[in-house]
Amino acid sequence: MAKDFGINELVCVKWNQAFWPGKIVNSDLGYKLSVNKVPHHHVRFFGSGRYAWVLDKDIVSYSEKMLQSCSEIKSALYEKAMKEIKKESLVFQKGKKKETKGEGNNIVEESGVKLSEEKIHKKDQKWYAAKIPRKVQKQCAVDQLNRENTFSIENPCVPESSFEAVDQSLSCPLSPPIKAKYNEATSKKIGFMGLGEMGQIIVKNLINTGHNVTVWNRSSMKCEKFVKAGAVQARTPADLVEKCDITFSCLSGSEAVRDVFSGTDGILSGINKFKNSNKSYVELSTLDIMTSEEIGGKIQQSGWRYLDAPLCGTKLQASSGTLLIPVSGDLEVLKDCESCFSAMANNIYYMNSVIGSATKANILINMSFSSTFAYLRESLGLMKQCGLSMRKFCEFLEDSPTSFDLESGSHLRFLKEFFYSEPKHQEKILDLALSAANSCDESLFLTKALREYMKKAKLFASPNPDMSVHLGTK
């Protein structure tokens, strides 16, 4: 029997023989049971601000006395979590006093706690799950996807998309972003090729938002759980592009894309069967500039529409649907698959119609990510050795040109997420940047140093999500 926890109810979650403070929150998919019918609840953890599905048996109602008994937990993050739940508890108690009694409706007037409003919006959010086929076997498979890696990866949370047109001239101001929430998945058949870590997360988001998805991967075993969740499996890349209206490619790099594109039963052989059709191809992979331009050119010569849209961000951002994606190529393709991009990212920047522009932008954006990571990590490490106040240092950062938000702890969250999964990927991107610089005789001294830095950072990366020891934040 599931415990009766309400939205915004404060709870304690069992964690390593102790308890961690959290709050029951709504999710885009609503409350569901896993395959073995074990109840779960969606929880936001105080301190870190992260979300996870947690087993019902590991959750108890909030008690300050219970948390005080866990005094053996000594960390700045836990102290922050304790302060946040105490503050939330006071707001919650004030809100209860201001409840107005109506006909079956109790609305908490306190601005920080709007229980009934959460319940009202919950109905509107269920369109994501409603698009998935209703058969029990498929529904159970969808639940299984959402339960995987309960604590290590956030469940998909599809935000509103922001499509922003970027002028080619840097001297011109950017157009204001156009906010759009897509309540309906496109009716077009979506193909997805490449089920690596990032690809699996994106396909899960596409299925959960009701898209008709066909998948292909070199290792067919990775396709099985998505087939159970309602996807169709293609036999070859050629078969995939033949069956689908829009094909997304999310492979490991330039070499993998070339192999799949030109190989036996590859993408090109499938495209040649449908020359001058209205089909589209979207490249999400991180490529070198030459490969991007070559692939895009061949696809357009075959009469297909092409979009260059490399993914920019971490795996955690992919899981929460908050990637940043620069886009170049055919604008009509972007319009046709807006609902797909809405499931992946909250910022999509259309650069121009020139193939390769988005690939160049992706390399430059990641150069910025790498430099930010390097200076933050070294600054925080030296700050600790100098005995300076972490809070004061963060205040300096907040007022600096980098403008990190002190209250949200965005600088530390960026460091931890980046350190956990990105050094290897960034090293590859910096190699692409140096290759591009060599082709136009440009010297990138800092980028060379950053590449060496990422090689060292990669050696220290650990599967432990609490990287405070390496970052010097404890």
XYZ file of C-alpha atoms in Angstrom:
474
model
C 0.000 0.000 0.000
C 1.534 3.320 -1.093
C 2.016 6.022 1.509
C -0.248 9.017 1.027
C 2.236 11.828 0.364
C 0.912 15.074 -1.119
C 2.611 17.402 -3.576
C 5.054 19.755 -1.760
C 4.990 17.598 1.379
C 8.305 17.684 3.251
C 9.920 14.263 3.703
C 13.100 12.478 4.780
C 14.695 10.004 2.364
C 16.737 7.045 3.601
C 20.314 7.517 2.440
C 23.312 5.412 3.541
C 21.901 4.425 6.943
C 20.812 8.041 7.520
C 18.150 10.413 6.146
C 18.326 13.299 3.679
C 15.717 16.113 3.609
C 13.540 16.490 0.539
C 10.131 17.432 -0.828
C 7.527 15.502 -2.851
C 7.107 17.264 -6.196
C 5.039 16.877 -9.314
C 6.535 15.331 -12.433
C 5.689 15.638 -16.105
C 4.642 12.002 -16.186
C 2.620 12.045 -12.987
C 2.648 9.240 -10.405
C 3.182 5.759 -11.817
C 4.133 2.300 -10.562
C 7.175 0.439 -11.827
C 7.011 -2.931 -13.555
C 7.012 -4.853 -10.260
C 4.336 -2.483 -8.922
C 6.558 -1.040 -6.197
C 5.333 2.499 -5.403
C 7.655 5.425 -6.120
C 7.443 9.172 -5.508
C 9.167 12.044 -7.301
C 11.411 13.866 -4.803
C 13.414 17.095 -4.917
C 16.448 16.912 -2.625
C 17.265 19.992 -0.583
C 20.861 21.159 -0.787
C 21.653 19.819 -4.250
C 18.317 20.769 -5.854
C 18.275 17.517 -7.844
C 15.278 15.276 -8.562
C 14.823 11.498 -8.462
C 12.199 8.773 -8.265
C 12.493 7.206 -4.797
C 11.007 3.957 -3.522
C 8.008 4.476 -1.267
C 9.599 2.369 1.485
C 12.606 4.724 1.662
C 10.506 7.836 2.367
C 9.153 9.003 5.733
C 7.368 12.200 6.738
C 9.610 15.106 7.719
C 10.667 15.303 11.342
C 13.295 17.752 12.573
C 14.056 15.371 15.431
C 14.803 12.566 12.959
C 17.234 14.684 10.943
C 18.992 15.887 14.090
C 19.692 12.247 14.918
C 21.787 12.079 11.734
C 24.433 14.434 13.096
C 27.198 12.138 11.810
C 26.686 13.566 8.310
C 29.242 16.363 8.094
C 29.143 18.284 4.839
C 28.389 21.790 3.652
C 25.732 20.384 1.316
C 23.901 18.656 4.177
C 24.011 21.820 6.301
C 22.556 23.729 3.372
C 19.842 21.077 2.979
C 18.950 21.369 6.678
C 18.641 25.155 6.444
C 16.450 24.896 3.336
C 13.994 22.385 4.812
C 13.684 24.366 8.055
C 12.920 27.500 6.058
C 10.442 25.582 3.881
C 8.815 24.122 6.996
C 8.155 27.605 8.399
C 6.617 28.734 5.091
C 4.495 25.579 4.968
C 3.179 26.141 8.511
C 2.317 29.780 7.733
C 0.555 28.659 4.561
C -1.593 26.166 6.451
C -2.896 28.913 8.734
C -4.016 30.914 5.700
C -6.003 28.097 4.071
C -9.446 29.192 2.995
C -12.262 26.703 3.414
C -14.391 26.416 0.288
C -16.534 23.761 -1.335
C -14.038 20.944 -1.479
C -11.124 23.265 -2.272
C -8.376 24.234 0.159
C -6.157 26.828 -1.457
C -3.003 27.845 0.379
C -2.561 31.571 -0.108
C 1.069 31.660 0.925
C 3.020 32.444 -2.257
C 5.690 29.852 -1.555
C 3.231 26.936 -1.206
C 0.416 26.554 -3.747
C -0.806 23.018 -3.257
C -4.071 23.199 -5.170
C -2.393 24.999 -8.054
C 0.036 22.082 -8.405
C -2.918 19.676 -8.563
C -4.700 21.811 -11.158
C -1.626 21.881 -13.419
C -1.030 18.173 -12.997
C -3.951 17.378 -15.315
C -2.507 19.603 -18.028
C 0.865 17.892 -17.775
C -0.405 14.356 -18.370
C -0.472 14.830 -22.158
C 3.108 13.506 -22.246
C 2.131 10.080 -20.922
C -1.185 10.025 -22.800
C 0.589 9.919 -26.153
C 2.203 6.562 -25.342
C 0.242 3.488 -26.522
C -2.136 2.232 -23.857
C -1.220 -1.445 -23.998
C -0.140 -2.700 -20.598
C 3.129 -4.182 -21.827
C 4.231 -0.912 -23.416
C 3.137 1.164 -20.431
C 5.164 -1.052 -18.101
C 8.180 -0.622 -20.366
C 7.824 3.153 -20.245
C 7.653 2.969 -16.456
C 10.807 0.858 -16.473
C 12.672 3.507 -18.499
C 11.628 6.157 -16.020
C 12.735 4.141 -12.985
C 16.237 3.354 -14.237
C 19.164 4.871 -12.312
C 16.926 6.306 -9.595
C 19.629 8.322 -7.853
C 22.270 8.679 -10.553
C 20.279 10.364 -13.293
C 17.356 12.758 -13.300
C 14.111 11.668 -14.941
C 13.032 13.484 -18.090
C 11.419 16.830 -17.409
C 10.504 18.519 -20.680
C 10.634 22.314 -20.386
C 9.254 25.029 -22.568
C 11.355 25.585 -25.649
C 12.972 28.859 -26.575
C 13.598 29.297 -30.286
C 15.839 32.243 -30.970
C 16.878 33.557 -34.371
C 20.538 34.627 -34.322
C 21.624 37.351 -36.720
C 24.748 36.587 -38.743
C 26.308 39.881 -37.715
C 27.677 39.947 -34.156
C 27.164 43.708 -34.033
C 23.391 43.295 -34.351
C 21.312 42.575 -31.227
C 19.824 39.098 -30.886
C 16.119 38.709 -31.524
C 14.121 38.078 -28.339
C 13.454 34.367 -27.722
C 10.081 33.008 -28.791
C 8.629 30.912 -25.963
C 6.519 27.987 -27.131
C 5.205 24.911 -25.377
C 4.230 22.122 -27.707
C 1.285 20.225 -26.304
C 1.206 17.884 -29.292
C 3.945 15.727 -30.743
C 4.436 15.924 -34.495
C 2.547 13.309 -36.510
C 5.644 12.665 -38.636
C 7.549 9.408 -38.208
C 10.782 10.063 -36.317
C 13.899 7.953 -36.870
C 16.729 7.951 -34.338
C 20.147 6.473 -34.948
C 22.709 5.996 -32.161
C 21.808 4.771 -28.677
C 24.850 5.824 -26.697
C 24.369 7.428 -23.279
C 23.132 10.726 -24.736
C 21.061 9.035 -27.449
C 19.230 6.777 -24.991
C 18.260 9.749 -22.832
C 16.893 11.672 -25.825
C 14.928 8.703 -27.205
C 13.386 8.195 -23.769
C 12.280 11.843 -23.772
C 10.861 11.513 -27.304
C 8.838 8.417 -26.378
C 7.584 10.025 -23.180
C 6.364 13.041 -25.145
C 4.331 10.870 -27.506
C 6.479 10.781 -30.641
C 6.311 7.911 -33.132
C 9.933 6.720 -32.918
C 11.909 4.153 -34.927
C 15.410 3.338 -33.638
C 18.610 1.791 -34.957
C 21.887 1.024 -33.205
C 24.919 -1.082 -34.104
C 24.309 -3.132 -30.972
C 20.677 -4.200 -31.397
C 20.408 -5.157 -27.704
C 20.228 -1.463 -26.804
C 17.052 -1.166 -28.886
C 15.100 -3.805 -26.948
C 13.889 -1.704 -24.005
C 12.760 1.075 -26.351
C 10.853 -1.401 -28.523
C 9.048 -2.588 -25.379
C 8.194 1.051 -24.655
C 6.545 1.513 -28.059
C 9.381 2.243 -30.504
C 9.987 0.328 -33.752
C 13.403 -1.176 -34.536
C 14.928 -0.708 -38.002
C 17.159 -3.418 -39.475
C 19.757 -1.082 -41.025
C 20.437 2.676 -41.362
C 19.027 2.476 -44.903
C 15.875 0.831 -43.558
C 15.578 3.594 -40.943
C 15.667 6.508 -43.398
C 13.261 4.696 -45.734
C 10.662 4.235 -42.977
C 10.859 7.713 -41.412
C 9.992 11.278 -42.391
C 12.683 12.867 -40.196
C 15.874 11.003 -39.228
C 18.028 12.107 -36.279
C 21.641 10.940 -36.031
C 23.413 10.944 -32.643
C 26.656 9.013 -33.125
C 30.017 9.137 -31.338
C 31.854 11.360 -33.817
C 32.991 12.046 -37.371
C 34.431 8.581 -38.031
C 31.274 6.789 -36.859
C 29.069 9.094 -38.953
C 31.165 8.484 -42.090
C 31.021 4.692 -41.575
C 27.249 4.613 -41.094
C 26.637 7.145 -43.863
C 28.564 5.452 -46.681
C 28.731 1.819 -45.545
C 26.741 -1.166 -46.806
C 23.020 -0.511 -46.243
C 24.088 2.892 -44.954
C 22.218 6.177 -44.845
C 23.227 7.221 -48.357
C 21.879 4.030 -49.948
C 18.521 4.634 -48.238
C 18.475 8.283 -49.293
C 19.194 7.382 -52.933
C 15.992 5.303 -53.044
C 13.955 8.406 -52.163
C 15.705 11.189 -54.074
C 13.982 14.579 -54.243
C 11.513 13.573 -51.539
C 10.272 15.729 -48.665
C 12.230 13.666 -46.128
C 14.654 15.325 -43.711
C 17.915 14.464 -41.963
C 19.080 16.093 -38.694
C 22.670 15.632 -37.491
C 22.983 15.848 -33.685
C 26.513 14.387 -33.518
C 29.617 16.408 -32.682
C 31.564 16.517 -35.965
C 34.578 18.271 -37.393
C 33.710 21.111 -39.756
C 34.806 19.305 -42.938
C 32.694 16.202 -42.200
C 29.666 18.336 -41.318
C 29.843 20.260 -44.595
C 30.503 17.103 -46.638
C 27.582 15.114 -45.152
C 25.193 18.055 -45.438
C 26.214 18.711 -49.043
C 25.624 15.090 -50.139
C 22.208 14.992 -48.478
C 21.096 18.234 -50.138
C 22.377 17.047 -53.521
C 20.058 14.039 -53.164
C 17.082 16.375 -52.821
C 16.661 15.878 -49.060
C 16.412 18.634 -46.465
C 19.286 18.902 -43.967
C 19.718 20.404 -40.509
C 23.006 20.674 -38.628
C 22.124 20.647 -34.892
C 24.965 19.431 -32.608
C 23.987 18.822 -28.983
C 25.638 21.122 -26.479
C 25.524 20.275 -22.767
C 25.946 17.509 -20.208
C 24.153 14.175 -19.856
C 22.253 15.551 -16.865
C 21.029 18.438 -19.028
C 19.945 15.936 -21.684
C 18.016 13.995 -19.042
C 16.142 17.097 -17.906
C 15.592 18.316 -21.489
C 17.650 21.480 -20.986
C 20.364 21.165 -23.625
C 21.449 24.105 -25.764
C 21.374 23.405 -29.505
C 22.790 25.691 -32.224
C 21.087 24.971 -35.564
C 21.885 25.758 -39.192
C 20.444 24.579 -42.490
C 16.855 24.304 -43.724
C 14.571 26.382 -41.473
C 11.494 24.407 -42.569
C 12.992 21.235 -41.062
C 13.346 23.023 -37.730
C 9.685 24.027 -37.883
C 8.610 20.471 -38.753
C 10.350 18.944 -35.738
C 9.875 21.683 -33.135
C 8.162 19.234 -30.791
C 11.221 16.939 -30.976
C 13.604 19.758 -30.110
C 11.220 20.810 -27.355
C 11.814 17.388 -25.758
C 15.593 17.836 -25.923
C 16.393 21.454 -25.147
C 15.114 24.717 -23.741
C 17.277 26.872 -26.019
C 17.513 26.319 -29.771
C 19.429 28.970 -31.737
C 18.904 29.112 -35.489
C 22.159 30.506 -36.900
C 21.579 30.666 -40.668
C 21.029 28.435 -43.696
C 24.751 27.771 -44.237
C 25.689 24.132 -43.534
C 28.418 23.858 -40.898
C 27.628 27.106 -39.069
C 26.095 25.247 -36.120
C 29.089 22.883 -35.941
C 31.424 25.878 -35.703
C 29.217 27.463 -33.025
C 29.177 24.206 -31.047
C 32.986 24.063 -30.991
C 33.204 27.679 -29.798
C 30.559 27.182 -27.094
C 32.383 24.141 -25.747
C 35.681 26.026 -25.709
C 33.949 28.490 -23.385
C 32.616 25.641 -21.196
C 36.108 24.178 -20.865
C 37.742 27.448 -19.878
C 34.986 28.170 -17.327
C 35.423 24.731 -15.779
C 39.208 25.101 -15.581
C 39.257 28.525 -13.953
C 36.463 27.689 -11.484
C 38.099 24.457 -10.379
C 41.504 26.070 -9.881
C 40.029 29.158 -8.186
C 38.041 27.113 -5.661
C 41.015 24.865 -4.935
C 43.310 27.847 -4.268
C 40.578 29.574 -2.244
C 40.482 26.594 0.105
C 44.267 26.614 0.542
C 44.208 30.364 1.277
C 41.561 29.890 3.957
C 39.104 32.283 2.315
C 35.337 32.196 2.820
C 33.476 30.132 0.217
C 30.430 32.387 0.535
C 32.433 35.579 0.008
C 34.132 34.078 -3.017
C 30.757 33.087 -4.454
C 29.513 36.641 -3.925
C 32.467 37.893 -5.961
C 31.527 35.447 -8.717
C 27.930 36.626 -8.620
C 28.998 40.218 -9.326
C 31.668 39.243 -11.842
C 31.158 39.070 -15.629
C 30.567 35.298 -15.300
C 27.463 36.145 -13.251
C 26.823 32.827 -11.481
C 23.725 32.767 -9.284
C 24.810 32.541 -5.635
C 21.520 31.285 -4.212
C 21.124 28.483 -6.739
C 24.721 27.310 -6.313
C 24.989 27.160 -10.100
C 28.789 27.451 -10.112
C 29.229 24.365 -7.920
C 26.525 22.446 -9.795
C 28.249 23.273 -13.084
C 31.569 22.017 -11.706
C 30.165 18.747 -10.376
C 28.119 17.905 -13.480
C 31.008 18.820 -15.766
C 33.639 16.945 -13.754
C 31.421 13.875 -13.538
C 30.950 13.289 -17.260
C 32.466 15.884 -19.569
C 36.331 16.043 -19.586
C 36.682 13.239 -22.165
C 34.057 14.805 -24.443
C 35.595 18.277 -24.056
C 39.050 16.965 -24.942
C 37.606 15.693 -28.232
C 35.918 19.047 -28.952
C 39.097 21.000 -28.181
C 40.921 18.766 -30.686
C 38.298 19.780 -33.269
C 38.868 23.451 -32.384
C 42.642 23.126 -32.831
C 42.126 21.309 -36.133
C 39.871 24.118 -37.358
C 42.430 26.709 -36.219
C 45.237 24.957 -38.126
C 43.201 25.045 -41.338
C 42.912 28.841 -41.154
C 46.386 29.493 -39.664
C 45.086 30.721 -36.299
C 47.073 30.171 -33.080
C 45.022 29.104 -30.047
C 47.532 29.042 -27.183
C 44.935 28.930 -24.402
C 42.974 26.176 -26.145
C 46.128 24.034 -26.376
C 46.649 24.485 -22.628
C 42.989 23.637 -21.977
C 43.303 20.410 -23.955
C 46.213 19.323 -21.746
C 44.197 20.338 -18.695
C 41.261 18.171 -19.809
C 43.576 15.196 -20.296
C 44.595 15.474 -16.641
C 41.025 16.134 -15.438
C 39.912 12.979 -17.260
C 42.295 10.890 -15.139
C 40.714 12.143 -11.905
C 37.091 11.745 -13.032
C 35.149 9.369 -10.793
C 31.715 7.696 -10.987
C 31.031 9.200 -7.542
C 28.651 12.157 -8.110
C 29.957 13.913 -4.967
C 33.166 15.383 -6.391
C 33.748 17.892 -3.583
C 37.039 16.254 -2.619
C 38.465 16.867 -6.100
C 36.906 20.310 -6.409
C 38.138 21.574 -3.055
C 34.648 22.584 -1.909
C 34.650 20.764 1.440
